[in-house]
CSV table of C-alpha atoms in Angstrom, one decimal:
chain,number,residue,atom,x,y,z
A,30,UNK,CA,0.0,0.0,0.0
A,31,UNK,CA,2.8,2.4,0.9
A,32,UNK,CA,4.7,1.5,-2.3
A,33,UNK,CA,1.7,2.3,-4.5
A,34,UNK,CA,1.2,5.7,-2.7
A,35,UNK,CA,4.9,6.5,-3.1
A,36,UNK,CA,4.8,5.6,-6.8
A,37,UNK,CA,1.8,7.8,-7.4
A,38,UNK,CA,3.4,10.7,-5.5
A,39,UNK,CA,6.6,10.2,-7.5
A,40,UNK,CA,4.6,10.3,-10.8
A,41,UNK,CA,2.7,13.4,-9.7
A,42,UNK,CA,6.0,15.1,-8.7
A,43,UNK,CA,7.5,14.2,-12.0
A,44,UNK,CA,4.6,15.8,-13.8
A,45,UNK,CA,4.9,19.0,-11.7
A,46,UNK,CA,8.7,19.1,-12.4
A,47,UNK,CA,8.0,18.7,-16.1
A,48,UNK,CA,5.5,21.6,-16.1
A,49,UNK,CA,8.1,23.8,-14.2
A,50,UNK,CA,10.8,22.9,-16.7
A,51,UNK,CA,8.5,23.4,-19.7
A,52,UNK,CA,7.5,26.8,-18.3
A,53,UNK,CA,11.1,27.8,-18.2
A,54,UNK,CA,11.5,26.7,-21.8
A,55,UNK,CA,8.4,28.6,-22.9
A,56,UNK,CA,9.9,31.8,-21.5
A,57,UNK,CA,13.5,31.3,-22.8
A,58,UNK,CA,13.0,32.0,-26.5
A,59,UNK,CA,10.8,34.0,-28.9
A,60,UNK,CA,11.4,31.4,-31.6
A,61,UNK,CA,8.3,29.2,-31.5
A,62,UNK,CA,9.8,26.3,-33.4
A,63,UNK,CA,12.9,26.2,-31.2
A,64,UNK,CA,10.7,26.4,-28.0
A,65,UNK,CA,8.4,23.6,-29.1
A,66,UNK,CA,11.3,21.4,-30.1
A,67,UNK,CA,12.8,21.9,-26.7
A,68,UNK,CA,9.6,21.0,-25.0
A,69,UNK,CA,9.1,17.9,-27.2
A,70,UNK,CA,12.7,16.8,-26.4
A,71,UNK,CA,11.9,17.3,-22.6
A,72,UNK,CA,8.7,15.2,-23.1
A,73,UNK,CA,10.6,12.2,-24.5
A,74,UNK,CA,13.1,12.4,-21.7
A,75,UNK,CA,10.6,12.0,-19.0
A,76,UNK,CA,6.9,11.5,-20.1
A,77,UNK,CA,6.5,9.9,-23.5
A,78,UNK,CA,8.4,8.0,-26.1
A,79,UNK,CA,7.2,10.2,-29.0
A,80,UNK,CA,5.9,13.8,-28.9
A,81,UNK,CA,4.5,15.9,-31.8
A,82,UNK,CA,3.4,19.5,-31.9
A,83,UNK,CA,1.1,20.2,-34.9
A,84,UNK,CA,0.2,23.8,-35.5
A,85,UNK,CA,-2.4,25.3,-37.8
A,86,UNK,CA,-1.0,27.3,-40.7
A,87,UNK,CA,-3.1,30.6,-40.6
A,88,UNK,CA,-3.0,30.9,-44.4
A,89,UNK,CA,-4.0,27.4,-45.4
A,90,UNK,CA,-5.7,26.4,-42.2
A,91,UNK,CA,-4.0,23.0,-42.5
A,92,UNK,CA,-1.9,21.4,-39.8
A,93,UNK,CA,1.9,21.0,-40.1
A,94,UNK,CA,4.4,19.3,-37.8
A,95,UNK,CA,6.1,22.2,-36.0
A,96,UNK,CA,8.1,20.1,-33.5
A,97,UNK,CA,8.8,16.5,-32.9
A,98,UNK,CA,10.9,14.2,-30.8
A,99,UNK,CA,11.3,10.5,-30.3
A,100,UNK,CA,13.1,8.8,-27.4
A,101,UNK,CA,15.2,7.0,-30.0
A,102,UNK,CA,16.7,9.9,-31.9
A,103,UNK,CA,17.3,7.6,-35.0
A,104,UNK,CA,13.5,7.6,-35.4
A,105,UNK,CA,13.1,11.3,-35.5
A,106,UNK,CA,13.7,11.8,-39.3
A,107,UNK,CA,10.7,9.6,-40.0
A,108,UNK,CA,8.4,11.7,-37.8
A,109,UNK,CA,8.5,14.6,-40.2
A,110,UNK,CA,6.4,12.7,-42.7
A,111,UNK,CA,3.4,12.3,-40.4
A,112,UNK,CA,1.8,15.5,-41.6
A,113,UNK,CA,1.1,13.9,-44.9
A,114,UNK,CA,-1.2,11.4,-43.1
A,115,UNK,CA,-3.4,13.9,-41.4
A,116,UNK,CA,-5.8,14.6,-44.2
A,117,UNK,CA,-6.1,11.1,-45.7
A,118,UNK,CA,-9.6,10.2,-44.5
A,119,UNK,CA,-10.0,6.8,-46.0
A,120,UNK,CA,-11.7,5.3,-42.9
A,121,UNK,CA,-12.3,8.4,-40.7
A,122,UNK,CA,-10.8,11.6,-39.4
A,123,UNK,CA,-7.3,11.6,-38.0
A,124,UNK,CA,-7.3,12.1,-34.2
A,125,UNK,CA,-5.1,15.3,-34.5
A,126,UNK,CA,-7.5,16.8,-37.0
A,127,UNK,CA,-10.4,15.8,-34.8
A,128,UNK,CA,-8.9,17.5,-31.8
A,129,UNK,CA,-8.2,20.7,-33.7
A,130,UNK,CA,-11.8,20.7,-35.0
A,131,UNK,CA,-13.5,20.0,-31.8
A,132,UNK,CA,-11.1,21.2,-29.1
A,133,UNK,CA,-11.8,17.9,-27.2
A,134,UNK,CA,-8.8,15.7,-26.2
A,135,UNK,CA,-8.3,12.2,-27.7
A,136,UNK,CA,-7.2,9.5,-25.2
A,137,UNK,CA,-6.4,5.9,-25.9
A,138,UNK,CA,-4.8,4.4,-22.7
A,139,UNK,CA,-4.3,1.0,-24.4
A,140,UNK,CA,-3.7,0.4,-28.1
A,141,UNK,CA,-3.8,-3.2,-29.4
A,142,UNK,CA,-4.3,-4.2,-33.1
A,143,UNK,CA,-8.1,-4.0,-32.8
A,144,UNK,CA,-8.0,-0.5,-31.2
A,145,UNK,CA,-5.4,0.6,-33.7
A,146,UNK,CA,-7.6,-0.4,-36.6
A,147,UNK,CA,-10.7,1.2,-35.1
A,148,UNK,CA,-8.9,4.6,-34.7
A,149,UNK,CA,-6.7,4.7,-37.8
A,150,UNK,CA,-7.9,7.3,-40.4
A,151,UNK,CA,-6.3,5.4,-43.3
A,152,UNK,CA,-4.2,2.4,-44.2
A,153,UNK,CA,-1.1,4.7,-44.2
A,154,UNK,CA,-2.0,5.9,-40.7
A,155,UNK,CA,-2.3,2.3,-39.4
A,156,UNK,CA,1.1,1.4,-40.9
A,157,UNK,CA,2.6,4.5,-39.3
A,158,UNK,CA,1.3,3.6,-35.8
A,159,UNK,CA,2.5,0.0,-36.2
A,160,UNK,CA,5.9,1.2,-37.4
A,161,UNK,CA,6.3,3.3,-34.2
A,162,UNK,CA,4.7,0.6,-32.0
A,163,UNK,CA,1.9,2.8,-30.6
A,164,UNK,CA,0.7,1.4,-27.2
A,165,UNK,CA,-0.9,4.4,-25.6
A,166,UNK,CA,-1.8,7.8,-27.0
A,167,UNK,CA,-3.0,11.3,-25.9
A,168,UNK,CA,-3.8,14.2,-28.2
A,169,UNK,CA,-4.8,17.5,-26.7
A,170,UNK,CA,-5.5,20.9,-28.2
A,171,UNK,CA,-3.0,23.7,-28.0
A,172,UNK,CA,-5.3,26.6,-27.0
A,173,UNK,CA,-5.5,30.1,-25.6
A,174,UNK,CA,-8.9,31.6,-24.6
A,175,UNK,CA,-10.9,29.0,-26.5
A,176,UNK,CA,-8.8,29.6,-29.7
A,177,UNK,CA,-7.2,26.4,-31.1
A,178,UNK,CA,-3.7,26.8,-32.5
A,179,UNK,CA,-3.0,23.1,-33.0
A,180,UNK,CA,-2.6,19.8,-31.2
A,181,UNK,CA,0.0,18.2,-29.0
A,182,UNK,CA,0.4,14.4,-29.3
A,183,UNK,CA,2.1,12.1,-26.8
A,184,UNK,CA,2.7,8.4,-27.5
A,185,UNK,CA,4.1,5.6,-25.4
A,186,UNK,CA,5.4,2.5,-27.0
A,187,UNK,CA,5.9,0.2,-24.0
A,188,UNK,CA,2.9,-2.0,-23.0
A,189,UNK,CA,3.7,-1.8,-19.3
A,190,UNK,CA,3.7,2.0,-19.3
A,191,UNK,CA,0.3,3.2,-20.5
A,192,UNK,CA,-1.1,6.7,-20.0
A,193,UNK,CA,-3.7,7.2,-17.3
A,194,UNK,CA,-6.2,9.9,-16.5
A,195,UNK,CA,-3.7,11.9,-14.5
A,196,UNK,CA,-1.4,11.9,-17.6
A,197,UNK,CA,-4.4,13.2,-19.7
A,198,UNK,CA,-5.0,16.1,-17.3
A,199,UNK,CA,-1.3,16.8,-17.3
A,200,UNK,CA,-1.2,16.8,-21.1
A,201,UNK,CA,-4.2,19.2,-21.2
A,202,UNK,CA,-2.4,21.6,-18.9
A,203,UNK,CA,0.7,21.5,-21.1
A,204,UNK,CA,-1.4,22.1,-24.2
A,205,UNK,CA,-2.8,25.2,-22.5
A,206,UNK,CA,0.6,26.4,-21.6
A,207,UNK,CA,1.9,25.7,-25.1
A,208,UNK,CA,-0.9,27.8,-26.4
A,209,UNK,CA,0.3,30.8,-24.4
A,210,UNK,CA,3.8,30.3,-25.9
A,211,UNK,CA,2.6,30.2,-29.5
A,212,UNK,CA,-0.2,32.9,-29.3
């Protein structure tokens, strides 16, 4: 019982530490891309295995990957291509597009093959999720005063380390703070 309580306290403290460090990063630079890349890098050091910031281009109103990071840096080059998958709606709407349209977070604590197929927007999207071994996913809006600027995605690839509701609340707060940085 004490071990579970200590683990929860450690996880909560880790989230708070992350928010403090992210806040420092948000205030260090006026370069939005550099700032978001630094926060994405921080995320894969302590919270997720993969992190993406997709922002809405004001001219085209389409999303583009502004920042990305993967715990395995050799995988980062492949992350840039994910933006091409966002608008292929072969089977449904991509979760990132859905979040930016509705402002509601997307949360899949456990992703197995059946879940992957029921949430993939297209065959290419399903292949992408398999390639990066998605096991748990959170997508939250990047917002300021009810204006949506984009979406923030976190993915975990380890079965034993799935996101929980506390992680979702944490991600939503980070999305709000990121919105202040990009506004």
